[in-house]
Coordinates of C-alpha atoms in Angstrom, one line a residue:
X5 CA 180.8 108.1 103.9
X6 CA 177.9 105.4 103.4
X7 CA 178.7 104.1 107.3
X8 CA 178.4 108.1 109.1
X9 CA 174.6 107.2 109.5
X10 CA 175.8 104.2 111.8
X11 CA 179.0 106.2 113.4
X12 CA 178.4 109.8 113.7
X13 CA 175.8 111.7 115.1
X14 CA 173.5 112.0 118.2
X15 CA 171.2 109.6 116.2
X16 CA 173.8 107.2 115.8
X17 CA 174.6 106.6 119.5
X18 CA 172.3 103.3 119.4
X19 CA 174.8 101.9 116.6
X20 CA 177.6 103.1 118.1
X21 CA 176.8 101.8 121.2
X22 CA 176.9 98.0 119.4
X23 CA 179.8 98.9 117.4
X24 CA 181.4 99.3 120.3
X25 CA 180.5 96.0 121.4
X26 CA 182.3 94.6 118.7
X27 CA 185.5 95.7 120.3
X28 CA 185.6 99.0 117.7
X29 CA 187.4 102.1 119.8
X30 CA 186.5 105.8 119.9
X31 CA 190.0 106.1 117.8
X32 CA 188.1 103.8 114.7
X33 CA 185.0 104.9 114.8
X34 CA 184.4 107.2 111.6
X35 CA 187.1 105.5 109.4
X36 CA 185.8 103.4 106.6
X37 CA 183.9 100.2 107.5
X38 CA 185.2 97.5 104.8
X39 CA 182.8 94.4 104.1
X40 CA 184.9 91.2 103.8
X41 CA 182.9 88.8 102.5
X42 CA 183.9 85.4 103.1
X43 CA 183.0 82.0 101.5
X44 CA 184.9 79.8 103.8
X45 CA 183.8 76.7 104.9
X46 CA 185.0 73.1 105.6
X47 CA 183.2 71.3 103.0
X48 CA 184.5 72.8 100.2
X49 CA 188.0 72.3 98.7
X50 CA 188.0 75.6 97.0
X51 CA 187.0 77.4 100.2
X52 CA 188.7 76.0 103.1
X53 CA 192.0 77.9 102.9
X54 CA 189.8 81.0 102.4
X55 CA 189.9 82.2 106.0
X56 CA 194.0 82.3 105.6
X57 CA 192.6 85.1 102.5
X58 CA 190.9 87.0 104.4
X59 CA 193.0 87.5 107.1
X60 CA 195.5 88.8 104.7
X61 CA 192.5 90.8 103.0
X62 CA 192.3 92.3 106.5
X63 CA 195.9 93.1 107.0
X64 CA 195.7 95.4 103.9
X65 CA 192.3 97.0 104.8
X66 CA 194.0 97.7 108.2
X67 CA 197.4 99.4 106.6
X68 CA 195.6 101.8 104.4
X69 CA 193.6 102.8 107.2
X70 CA 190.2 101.1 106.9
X71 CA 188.1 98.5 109.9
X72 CA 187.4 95.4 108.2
X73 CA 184.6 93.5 109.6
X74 CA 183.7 89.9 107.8
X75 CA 180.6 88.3 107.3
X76 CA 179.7 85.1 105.4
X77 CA 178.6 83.6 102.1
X78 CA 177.5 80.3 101.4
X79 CA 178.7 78.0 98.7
X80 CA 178.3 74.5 97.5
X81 CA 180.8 72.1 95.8
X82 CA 180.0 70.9 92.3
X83 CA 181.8 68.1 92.9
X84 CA 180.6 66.5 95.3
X85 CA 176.5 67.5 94.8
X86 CA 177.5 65.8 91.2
X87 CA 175.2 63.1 90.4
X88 CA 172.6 63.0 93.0
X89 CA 169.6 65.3 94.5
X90 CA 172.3 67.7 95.9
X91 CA 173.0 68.8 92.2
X92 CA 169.6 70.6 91.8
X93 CA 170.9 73.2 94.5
X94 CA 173.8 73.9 93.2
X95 CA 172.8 76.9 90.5
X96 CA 170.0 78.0 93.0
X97 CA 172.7 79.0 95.3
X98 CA 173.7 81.7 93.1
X99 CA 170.4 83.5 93.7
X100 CA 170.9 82.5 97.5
X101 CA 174.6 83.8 97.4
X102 CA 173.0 87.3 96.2
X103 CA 169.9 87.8 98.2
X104 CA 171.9 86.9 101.5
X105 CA 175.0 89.7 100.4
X106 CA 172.5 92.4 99.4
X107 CA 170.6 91.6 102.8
X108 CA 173.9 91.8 104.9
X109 CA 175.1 95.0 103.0
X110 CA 172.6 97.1 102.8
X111 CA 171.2 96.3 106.4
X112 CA 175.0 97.1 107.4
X113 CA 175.8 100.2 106.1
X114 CA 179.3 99.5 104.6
X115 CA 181.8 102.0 102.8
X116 CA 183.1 99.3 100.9
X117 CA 183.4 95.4 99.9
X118 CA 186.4 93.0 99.6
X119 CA 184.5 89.6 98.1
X120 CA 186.5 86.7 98.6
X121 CA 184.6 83.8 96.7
X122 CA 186.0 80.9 94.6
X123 CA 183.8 78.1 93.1
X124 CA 180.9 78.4 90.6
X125 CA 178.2 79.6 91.8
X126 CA 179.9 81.9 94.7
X127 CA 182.0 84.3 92.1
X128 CA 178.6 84.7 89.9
X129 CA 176.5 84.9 92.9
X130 CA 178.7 87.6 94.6
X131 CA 179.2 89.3 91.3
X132 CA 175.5 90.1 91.0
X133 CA 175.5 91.1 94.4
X134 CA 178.2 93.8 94.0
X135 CA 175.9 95.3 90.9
X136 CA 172.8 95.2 93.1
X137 CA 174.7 97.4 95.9
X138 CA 177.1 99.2 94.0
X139 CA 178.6 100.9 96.5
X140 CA 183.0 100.0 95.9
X141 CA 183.9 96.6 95.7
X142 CA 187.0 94.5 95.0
X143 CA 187.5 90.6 94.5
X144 CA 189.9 88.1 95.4
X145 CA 189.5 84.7 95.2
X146 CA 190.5 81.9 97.1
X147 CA 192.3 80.4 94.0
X148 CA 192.9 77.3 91.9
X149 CA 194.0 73.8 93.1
X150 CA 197.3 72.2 91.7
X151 CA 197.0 69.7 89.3
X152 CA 197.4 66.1 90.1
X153 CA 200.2 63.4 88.9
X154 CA 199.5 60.2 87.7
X155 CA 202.5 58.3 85.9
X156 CA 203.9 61.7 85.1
X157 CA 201.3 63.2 83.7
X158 CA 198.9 66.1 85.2
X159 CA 195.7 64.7 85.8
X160 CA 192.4 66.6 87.4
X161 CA 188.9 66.4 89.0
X162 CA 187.9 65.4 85.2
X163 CA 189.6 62.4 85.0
X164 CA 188.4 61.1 88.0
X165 CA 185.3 61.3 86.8
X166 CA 186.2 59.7 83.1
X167 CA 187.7 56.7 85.6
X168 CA 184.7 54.8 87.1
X169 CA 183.3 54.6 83.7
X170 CA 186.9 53.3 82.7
X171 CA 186.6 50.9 85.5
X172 CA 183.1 50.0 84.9
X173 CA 184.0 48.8 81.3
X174 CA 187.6 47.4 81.9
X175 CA 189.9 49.6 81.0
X176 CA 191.8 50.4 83.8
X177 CA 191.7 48.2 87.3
X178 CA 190.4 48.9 91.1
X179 CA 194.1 49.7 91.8
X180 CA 194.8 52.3 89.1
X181 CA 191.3 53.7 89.8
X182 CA 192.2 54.2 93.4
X183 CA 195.3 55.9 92.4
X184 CA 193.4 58.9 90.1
X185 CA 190.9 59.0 93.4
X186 CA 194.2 59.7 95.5
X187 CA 196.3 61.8 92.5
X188 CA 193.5 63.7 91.0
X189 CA 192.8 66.7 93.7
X190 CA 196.1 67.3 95.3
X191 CA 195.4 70.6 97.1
X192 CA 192.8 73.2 98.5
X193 CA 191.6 75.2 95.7
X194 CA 189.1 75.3 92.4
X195 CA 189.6 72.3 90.7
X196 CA 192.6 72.8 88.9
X197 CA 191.4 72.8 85.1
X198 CA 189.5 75.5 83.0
X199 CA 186.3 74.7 85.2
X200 CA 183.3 77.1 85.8
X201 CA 185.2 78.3 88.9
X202 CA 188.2 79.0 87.5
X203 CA 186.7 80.6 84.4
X204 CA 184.4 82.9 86.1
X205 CA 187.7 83.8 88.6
X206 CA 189.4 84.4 85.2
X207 CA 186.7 86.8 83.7
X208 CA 186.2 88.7 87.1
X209 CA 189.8 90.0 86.2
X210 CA 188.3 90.5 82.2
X211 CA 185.2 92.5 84.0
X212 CA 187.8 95.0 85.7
X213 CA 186.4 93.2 89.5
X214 CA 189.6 91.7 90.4
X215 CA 193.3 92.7 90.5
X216 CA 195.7 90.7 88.1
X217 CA 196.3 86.9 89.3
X218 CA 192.7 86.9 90.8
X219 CA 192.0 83.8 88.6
X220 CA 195.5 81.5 88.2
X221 CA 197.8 82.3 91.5
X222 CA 197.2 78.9 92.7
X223 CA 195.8 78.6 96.6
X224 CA 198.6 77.1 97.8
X225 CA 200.9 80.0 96.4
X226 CA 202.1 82.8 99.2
X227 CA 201.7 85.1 96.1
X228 CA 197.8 84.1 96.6
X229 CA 198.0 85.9 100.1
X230 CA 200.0 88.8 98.6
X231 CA 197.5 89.4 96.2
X232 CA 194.7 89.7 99.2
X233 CA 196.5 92.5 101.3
X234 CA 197.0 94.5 97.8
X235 CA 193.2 93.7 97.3
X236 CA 192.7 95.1 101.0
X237 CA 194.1 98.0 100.2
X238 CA 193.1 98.9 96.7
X239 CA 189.4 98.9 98.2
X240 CA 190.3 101.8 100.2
X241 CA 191.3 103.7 97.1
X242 CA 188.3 102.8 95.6
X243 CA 186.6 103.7 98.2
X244 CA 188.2 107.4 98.1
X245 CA 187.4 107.8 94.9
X246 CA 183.8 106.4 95.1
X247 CA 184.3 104.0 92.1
X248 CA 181.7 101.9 92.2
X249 CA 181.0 97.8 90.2
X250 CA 178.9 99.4 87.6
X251 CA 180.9 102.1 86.8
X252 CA 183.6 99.6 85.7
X253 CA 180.7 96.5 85.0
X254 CA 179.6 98.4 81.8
X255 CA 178.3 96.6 78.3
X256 CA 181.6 97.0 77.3
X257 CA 183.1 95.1 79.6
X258 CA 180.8 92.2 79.3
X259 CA 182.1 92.4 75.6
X260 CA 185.3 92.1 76.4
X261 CA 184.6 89.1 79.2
X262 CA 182.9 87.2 76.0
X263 CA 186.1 87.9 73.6
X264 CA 188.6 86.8 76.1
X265 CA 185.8 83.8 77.2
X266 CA 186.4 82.4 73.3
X267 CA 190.2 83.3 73.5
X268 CA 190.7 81.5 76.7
X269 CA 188.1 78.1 76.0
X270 CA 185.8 78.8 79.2
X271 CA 183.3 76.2 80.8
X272 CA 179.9 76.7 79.1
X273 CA 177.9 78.0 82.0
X274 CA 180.2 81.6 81.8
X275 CA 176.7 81.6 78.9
X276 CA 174.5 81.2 82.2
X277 CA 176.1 83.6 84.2
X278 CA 177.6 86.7 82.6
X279 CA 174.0 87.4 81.2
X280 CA 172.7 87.2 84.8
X281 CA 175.3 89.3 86.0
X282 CA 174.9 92.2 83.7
X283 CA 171.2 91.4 84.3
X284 CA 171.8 93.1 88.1
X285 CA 173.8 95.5 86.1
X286 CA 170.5 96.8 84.4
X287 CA 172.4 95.2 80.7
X288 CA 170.8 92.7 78.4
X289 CA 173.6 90.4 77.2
X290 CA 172.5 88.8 74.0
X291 CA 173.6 85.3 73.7
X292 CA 173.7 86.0 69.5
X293 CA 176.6 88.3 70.4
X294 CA 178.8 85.4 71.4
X295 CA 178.7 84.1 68.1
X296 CA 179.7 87.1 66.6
X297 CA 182.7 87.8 69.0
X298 CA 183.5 83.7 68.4
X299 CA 184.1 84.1 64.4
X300 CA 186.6 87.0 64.7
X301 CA 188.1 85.6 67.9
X302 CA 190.9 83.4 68.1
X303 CA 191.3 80.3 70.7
X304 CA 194.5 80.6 72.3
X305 CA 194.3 78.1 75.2
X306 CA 193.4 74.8 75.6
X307 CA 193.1 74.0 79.2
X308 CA 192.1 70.9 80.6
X309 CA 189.4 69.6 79.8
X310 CA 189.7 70.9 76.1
X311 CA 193.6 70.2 76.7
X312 CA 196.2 69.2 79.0
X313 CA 197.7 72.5 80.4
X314 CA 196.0 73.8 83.9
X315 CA 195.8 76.7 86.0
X316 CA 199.5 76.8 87.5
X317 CA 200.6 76.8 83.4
X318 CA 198.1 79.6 82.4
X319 CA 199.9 81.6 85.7
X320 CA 203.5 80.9 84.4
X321 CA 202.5 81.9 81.1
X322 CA 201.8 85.6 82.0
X323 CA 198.1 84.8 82.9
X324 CA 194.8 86.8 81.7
X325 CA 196.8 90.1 81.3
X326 CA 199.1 88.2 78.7
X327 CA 196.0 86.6 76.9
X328 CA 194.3 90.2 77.1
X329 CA 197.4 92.0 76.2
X330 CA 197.8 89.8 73.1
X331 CA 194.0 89.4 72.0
X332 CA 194.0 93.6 72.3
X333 CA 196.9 93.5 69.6
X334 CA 193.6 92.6 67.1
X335 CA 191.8 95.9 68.3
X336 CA 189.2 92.9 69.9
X337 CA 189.2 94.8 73.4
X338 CA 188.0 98.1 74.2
X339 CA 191.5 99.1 76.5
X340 CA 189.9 102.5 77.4
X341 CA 187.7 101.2 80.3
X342 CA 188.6 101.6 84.3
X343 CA 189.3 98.8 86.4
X344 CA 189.2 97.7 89.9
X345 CA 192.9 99.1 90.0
X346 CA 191.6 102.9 89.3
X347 CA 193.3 102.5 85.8
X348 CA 192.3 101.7 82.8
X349 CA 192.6 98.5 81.0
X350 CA 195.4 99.5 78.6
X351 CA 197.2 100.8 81.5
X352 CA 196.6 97.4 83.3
X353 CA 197.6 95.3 81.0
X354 CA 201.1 97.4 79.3
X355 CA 203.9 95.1 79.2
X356 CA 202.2 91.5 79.9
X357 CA 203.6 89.7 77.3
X358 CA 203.1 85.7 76.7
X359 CA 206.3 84.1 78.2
X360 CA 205.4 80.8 77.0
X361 CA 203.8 80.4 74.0
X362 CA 202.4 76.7 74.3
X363 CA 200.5 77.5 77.1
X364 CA 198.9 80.7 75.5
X365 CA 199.3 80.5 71.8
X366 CA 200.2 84.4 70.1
X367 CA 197.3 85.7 67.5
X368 CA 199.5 84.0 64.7
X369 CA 199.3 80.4 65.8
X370 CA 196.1 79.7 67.8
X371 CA 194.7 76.5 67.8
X372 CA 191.6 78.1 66.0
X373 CA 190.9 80.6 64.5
X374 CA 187.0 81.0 66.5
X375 CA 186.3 81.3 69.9
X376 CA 186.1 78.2 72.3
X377 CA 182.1 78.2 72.8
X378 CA 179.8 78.2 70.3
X379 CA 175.6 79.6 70.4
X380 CA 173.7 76.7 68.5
X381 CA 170.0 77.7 67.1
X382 CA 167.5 75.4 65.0
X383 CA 164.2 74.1 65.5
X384 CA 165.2 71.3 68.6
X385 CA 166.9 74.8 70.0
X386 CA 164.9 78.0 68.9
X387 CA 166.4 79.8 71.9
X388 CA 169.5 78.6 71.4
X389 CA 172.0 76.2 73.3
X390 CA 175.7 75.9 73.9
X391 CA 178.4 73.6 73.1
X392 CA 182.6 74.5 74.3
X393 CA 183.7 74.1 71.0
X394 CA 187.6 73.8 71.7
X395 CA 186.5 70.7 73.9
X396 CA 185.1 68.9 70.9
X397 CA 186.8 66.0 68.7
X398 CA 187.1 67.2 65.2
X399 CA 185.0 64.6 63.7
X400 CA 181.7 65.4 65.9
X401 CA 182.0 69.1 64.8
X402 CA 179.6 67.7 62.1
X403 CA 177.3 64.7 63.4
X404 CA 174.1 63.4 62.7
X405 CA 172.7 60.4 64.4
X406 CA 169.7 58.7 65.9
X407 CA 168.4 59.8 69.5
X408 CA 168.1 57.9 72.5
X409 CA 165.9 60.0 74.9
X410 CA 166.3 59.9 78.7
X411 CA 163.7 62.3 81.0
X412 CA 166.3 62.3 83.8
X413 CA 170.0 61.8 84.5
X414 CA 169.7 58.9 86.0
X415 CA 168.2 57.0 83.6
X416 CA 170.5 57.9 80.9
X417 CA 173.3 56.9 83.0
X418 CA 172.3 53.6 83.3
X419 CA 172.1 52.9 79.4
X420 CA 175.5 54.5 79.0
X421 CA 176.8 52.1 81.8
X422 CA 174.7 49.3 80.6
X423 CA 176.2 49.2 77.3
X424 CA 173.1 50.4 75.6
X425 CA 174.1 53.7 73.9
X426 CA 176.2 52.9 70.6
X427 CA 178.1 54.8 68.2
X428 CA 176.6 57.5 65.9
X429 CA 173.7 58.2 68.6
X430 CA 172.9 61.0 70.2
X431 CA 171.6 60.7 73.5
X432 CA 168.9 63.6 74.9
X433 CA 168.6 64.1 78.5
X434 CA 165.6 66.2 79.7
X435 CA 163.1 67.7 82.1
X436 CA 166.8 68.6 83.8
X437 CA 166.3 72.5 82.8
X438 CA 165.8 75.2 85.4
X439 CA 162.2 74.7 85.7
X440 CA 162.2 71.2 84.8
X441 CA 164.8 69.7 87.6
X442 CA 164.1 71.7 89.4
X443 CA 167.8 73.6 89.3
X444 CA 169.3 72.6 85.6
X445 CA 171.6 69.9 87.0
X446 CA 175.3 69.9 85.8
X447 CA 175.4 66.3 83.9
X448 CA 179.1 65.2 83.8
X449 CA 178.8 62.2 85.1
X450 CA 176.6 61.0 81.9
X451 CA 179.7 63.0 79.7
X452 CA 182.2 61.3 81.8
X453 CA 180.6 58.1 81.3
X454 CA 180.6 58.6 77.6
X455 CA 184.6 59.2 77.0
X456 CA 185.6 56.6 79.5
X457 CA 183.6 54.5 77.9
X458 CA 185.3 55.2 74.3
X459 CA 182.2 57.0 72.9
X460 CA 183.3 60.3 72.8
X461 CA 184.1 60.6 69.4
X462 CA 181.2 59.5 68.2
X463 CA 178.3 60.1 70.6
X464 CA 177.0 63.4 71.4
X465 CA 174.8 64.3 74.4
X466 CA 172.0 67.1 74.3
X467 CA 170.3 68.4 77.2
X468 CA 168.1 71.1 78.5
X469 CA 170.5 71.0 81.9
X470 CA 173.6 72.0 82.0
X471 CA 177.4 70.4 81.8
X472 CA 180.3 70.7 84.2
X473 CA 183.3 73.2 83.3
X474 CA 185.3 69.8 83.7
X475 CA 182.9 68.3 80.7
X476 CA 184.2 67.5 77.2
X477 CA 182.9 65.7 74.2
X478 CA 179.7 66.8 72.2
X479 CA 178.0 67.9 75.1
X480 CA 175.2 70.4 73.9
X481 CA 173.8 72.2 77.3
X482 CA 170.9 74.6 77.4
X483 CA 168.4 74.3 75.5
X484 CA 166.0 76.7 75.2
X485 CA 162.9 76.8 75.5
X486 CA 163.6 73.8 78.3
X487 CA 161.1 70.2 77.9
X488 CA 158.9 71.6 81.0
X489 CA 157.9 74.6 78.9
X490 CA 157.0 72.4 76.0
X491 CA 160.0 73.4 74.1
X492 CA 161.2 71.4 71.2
X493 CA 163.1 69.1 73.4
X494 CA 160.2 68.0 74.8
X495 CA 159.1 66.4 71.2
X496 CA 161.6 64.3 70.7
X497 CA 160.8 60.7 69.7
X498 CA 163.1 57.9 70.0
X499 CA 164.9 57.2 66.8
X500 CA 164.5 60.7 65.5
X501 CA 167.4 62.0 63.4
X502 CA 169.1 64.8 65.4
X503 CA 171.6 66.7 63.4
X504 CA 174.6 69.2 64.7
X505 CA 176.7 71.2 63.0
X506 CA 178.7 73.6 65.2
X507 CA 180.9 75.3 62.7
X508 CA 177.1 76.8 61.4
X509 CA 175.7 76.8 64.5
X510 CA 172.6 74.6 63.8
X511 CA 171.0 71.9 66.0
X512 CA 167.7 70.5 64.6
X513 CA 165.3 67.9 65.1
X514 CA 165.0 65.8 61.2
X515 CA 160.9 66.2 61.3
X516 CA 158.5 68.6 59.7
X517 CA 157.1 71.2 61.5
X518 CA 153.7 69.9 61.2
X519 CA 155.0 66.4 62.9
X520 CA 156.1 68.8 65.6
X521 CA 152.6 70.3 65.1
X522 CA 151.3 66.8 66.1
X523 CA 153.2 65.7 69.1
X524 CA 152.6 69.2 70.6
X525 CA 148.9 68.6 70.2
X526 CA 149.3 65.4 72.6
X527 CA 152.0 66.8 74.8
X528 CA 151.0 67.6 78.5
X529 CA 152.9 69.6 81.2
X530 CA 154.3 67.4 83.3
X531 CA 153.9 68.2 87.3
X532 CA 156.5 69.4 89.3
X533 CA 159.2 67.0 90.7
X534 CA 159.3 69.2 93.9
X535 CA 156.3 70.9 95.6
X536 CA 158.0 72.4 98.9
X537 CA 160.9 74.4 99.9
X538 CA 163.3 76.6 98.3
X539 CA 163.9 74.5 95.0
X540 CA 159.8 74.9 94.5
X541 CA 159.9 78.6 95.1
X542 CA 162.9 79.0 92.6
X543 CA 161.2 76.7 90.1
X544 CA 158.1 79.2 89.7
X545 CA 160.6 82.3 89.8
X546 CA 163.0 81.4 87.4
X547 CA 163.7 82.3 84.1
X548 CA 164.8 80.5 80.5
X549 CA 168.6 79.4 80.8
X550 CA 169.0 81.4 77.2
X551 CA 168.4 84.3 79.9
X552 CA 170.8 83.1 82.3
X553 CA 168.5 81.7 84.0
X554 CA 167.7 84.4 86.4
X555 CA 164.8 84.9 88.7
X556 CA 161.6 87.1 87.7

């Protein structure tokens, strides 16, 4: 085992000496050491009922004979570094999130992992970590917040958002708005919508990383806790069998995360991250493929935002195992692949039909007959960008407007609140890209304030940033090359036609290429917002977003 060159041995007597300052007995020493890596904290919704996880992560480690031993992992809340400078360190963590878990695993020589993450940059960040160690690893996450009631209906995090701008322009009073702030997030957990948390809990069950209900048992379910002492003990069979994350994390897998990614509607950054997480897995994950998968993949969910079904419905319905199950009945999967379980994925997911067929629509009826996300490429995006297709209005499938370009957040906010953005327009928002940020800021407040202000069928928003798995609308997020490399974005005039058409995945700026010539002759870099610390270390390191946005 990895841990004999800490337990057995003359050599080892140093180590066992501290090990046995941790309270481990003559009687353990020499069974398998289990990483539990924790993401609990108090600041955090989605992680504060994580240490009730991994205690029941521990129990099953303990029955099938192995010593857990937990250590920590960081993790920041979208929701509440939405908006200000706290935003620009919320992708960085990712890198953070890995670099600290290789650190503590590899200095610790563990025979295997149990990763208990939840929100959206923990699960990628401790994904890429368990391809950098690769030694066997299992996941269970701290899992999805209930939704909210208001007036009957189920309300999330999103509508919250959509609210101040529906206060700010009249539609709804102080005393409905402080309803939705006390309605919206009822319970621990990852916001309770098809989020970036919740989608990336989702694919880790797609990737073969976590057992089945990893990404819709609700938090606040016992079955949550269930699911964490089978996790506890499946590590020790993996760990018997020496099956390691990129044994099962394999190109083919990836594939199949992006085919169930368009079945299910995910949040647009699942474009940032599965790349960088088959990145550590020594795979190049071509953005052009998830156009291809998109055109022969049905959409079979609408979860909020794209709809108003959650989490909790998505688990009722038969969860990812019923929407793989019935997406495999197309020949769209490759079944033959191992899993976390020891199994392989057409033994996983035998038997898990739909058992309600509003929640998760069968191959007959989707809602379309594409995928949910949607790879745009022209000459304002020659890298490409992304827009969650099953989140947009029909009529701005096809939209062509003037722009109204903002070089920060902040700015653009205050036109949308000031009444200054008007139908038809499309609004650009950038130097917010991973280099230009610094951090490629999530922008759902300027999205938010867009639909509550009535715009969203008729305004789009473009940035070189990014967008909130709780965003909806137009919202066009990472392009590529970003305004601080002198990409395209960075040409773009006020009053310049912009025109979009998802369906042929084109996004393009209505000037000639020697106009473009022009302005690029008088463009100039702009200097960094931030010269110190981490975010201007990670600014000089990192890479395109049409990359995933990994460090070099």
């Amino acid at each position: 085992m990895r841990s004999d060159r800490i337990t057995k041995g003359i050599n080892a007597a140093p180590q066992r000496a501290l090990l046995h300052a941790l309270g481990i007995t003559d009687e353990e020493m020499g069974k398998p050491l289990i990483g539990i890596v924790s993401s609990q904290n108090e600041i955090v919704p989605g992680h504060m009922n994580i240490d009730k996880v991994v205690e029941a992560v521990k129990q099953g480690v303990a029955m099938a004979g192995g010593i857990p031993i937990v250590f920590p992992a960081i993790a920041v809340c979208d929701g509440i570094a939405m908006g200000h400078e706290g935003m620009k360190y919320s992708l960085v963590t990712r890198e953070l999130i890995a670099d600290s878990t290789e650190a503590m695993a590899t200095a610790h020589p563990f025979d295997g992992l149990v990763m208990v993450p939840n929100c959206d940059k923990n699960v990628p960040g401790l994904l890429m970590a368990a391809a950098r160690i690769n030694i066997p690893t299992i996941f269970v996450s701290g899992g999805p917040m209930l939704a909210g009631i208001h007036h009957k209906q189920k309300i999330s995090y999103s509508n919250i958002s959509e609210a101040v701008s529906m206060l700010r322009t009249g539609k709804i009073d102080e005393k409905e708005m402080t309803e939705y702030e006390n309605q919206a997030c009822p319970t621990c957990g990852s916001c309770s919508g098809m989020f970036t948390a919740n989608s990336m809990n989702c694919l880790t069950e797609v990737l073969g990383m976590g057992l089945h209900g990893n990404g819709t048992i609700p938090a606040v379910y016992s079955a949550r806790l269930r699911l964490a002492k089978k996790a506890g003990m499946q590590i020790m069979e993996l760990v018997k069998k020496d099956i390691c994350p990129r044994d099962i994390m394999t190109e083919a897998a990836f594939l199949n995360a992006l085919t169930i990614d368009m079945a299910l509607g995910c949040s647009t950054n699942s474009m940032l991250h599965l790349p960088a997480i088959a990145h550590e897995c020594g795979i190049t994950l071509n953005l052009d493929k998830a156009n291809e998968i998109s055109e022969h993949t049905p959409n079979l969910c609408h979860l909020a935002p794209a709809g108003s079904h959650y989490i909790e419905e998505l688990d009722e319905a038969g969860g990812i195992a019923a929407v793989m199950h019935e997406i495999a009945k197309l020949g769209l999967l490759n079944t033959t692949l191992i899993t976390c379980t020891g199994k392989t994925v057409a033994e996983d997911i035998a038997g898990c039909e739909i058992r309600d067929t509003e929640i998760i629509r069968p191959i007959t009826n989707p809602y379309s007959p594409q995928g949910g996300i949607a790879v745009l490429k022209g000459n304002l995006a020659p890298d490409g960008c992304v827009v969650k297709r099953s989140a947009v209005a029909p009529e701005m499938m096809r939209h062509s407007g003037k722009a109204r370009v903002f070089d920060c957040e902040e700015d653009a906010l205050d036109a949308i609140y000031g009444g200054k953005i008007h139908e038809g327009e499309v609004v650009v928002i950038r130097y917010e890209g991973p280099k230009g940020g610094p951090g490629m800021r999530e922008m759902l407040n300027p999205t938010s304030a867009i639909m509550g202000s009535g715009l969203g069928n008729s305004v789009a928003l473009i940035t070189d940033g990014r967008f909130s798995g709780a965003t909806r609308g137009a919202a066009i997020g990472h392009v590529s090359p970003e305004a601080a490399l002198g990409g395209n974005i960075a040409l773009i005039e006020e009053g310049d036609t912009i025109t979009i058409d998802i369906p042929a995945h084109s996004i393009r700026i209505e000037v000639s290429d020697a106009v473009l010539a022009e302005r690029r002759a008088k463009w100039k870099p702009r200097q960094p917002k931030i010269t110190t610390g981490y975010l201007a270390r990670y600014a000089k390191l990192v890479t395109s977003g049409s990359t995933g946005a990994v460090l070099e």
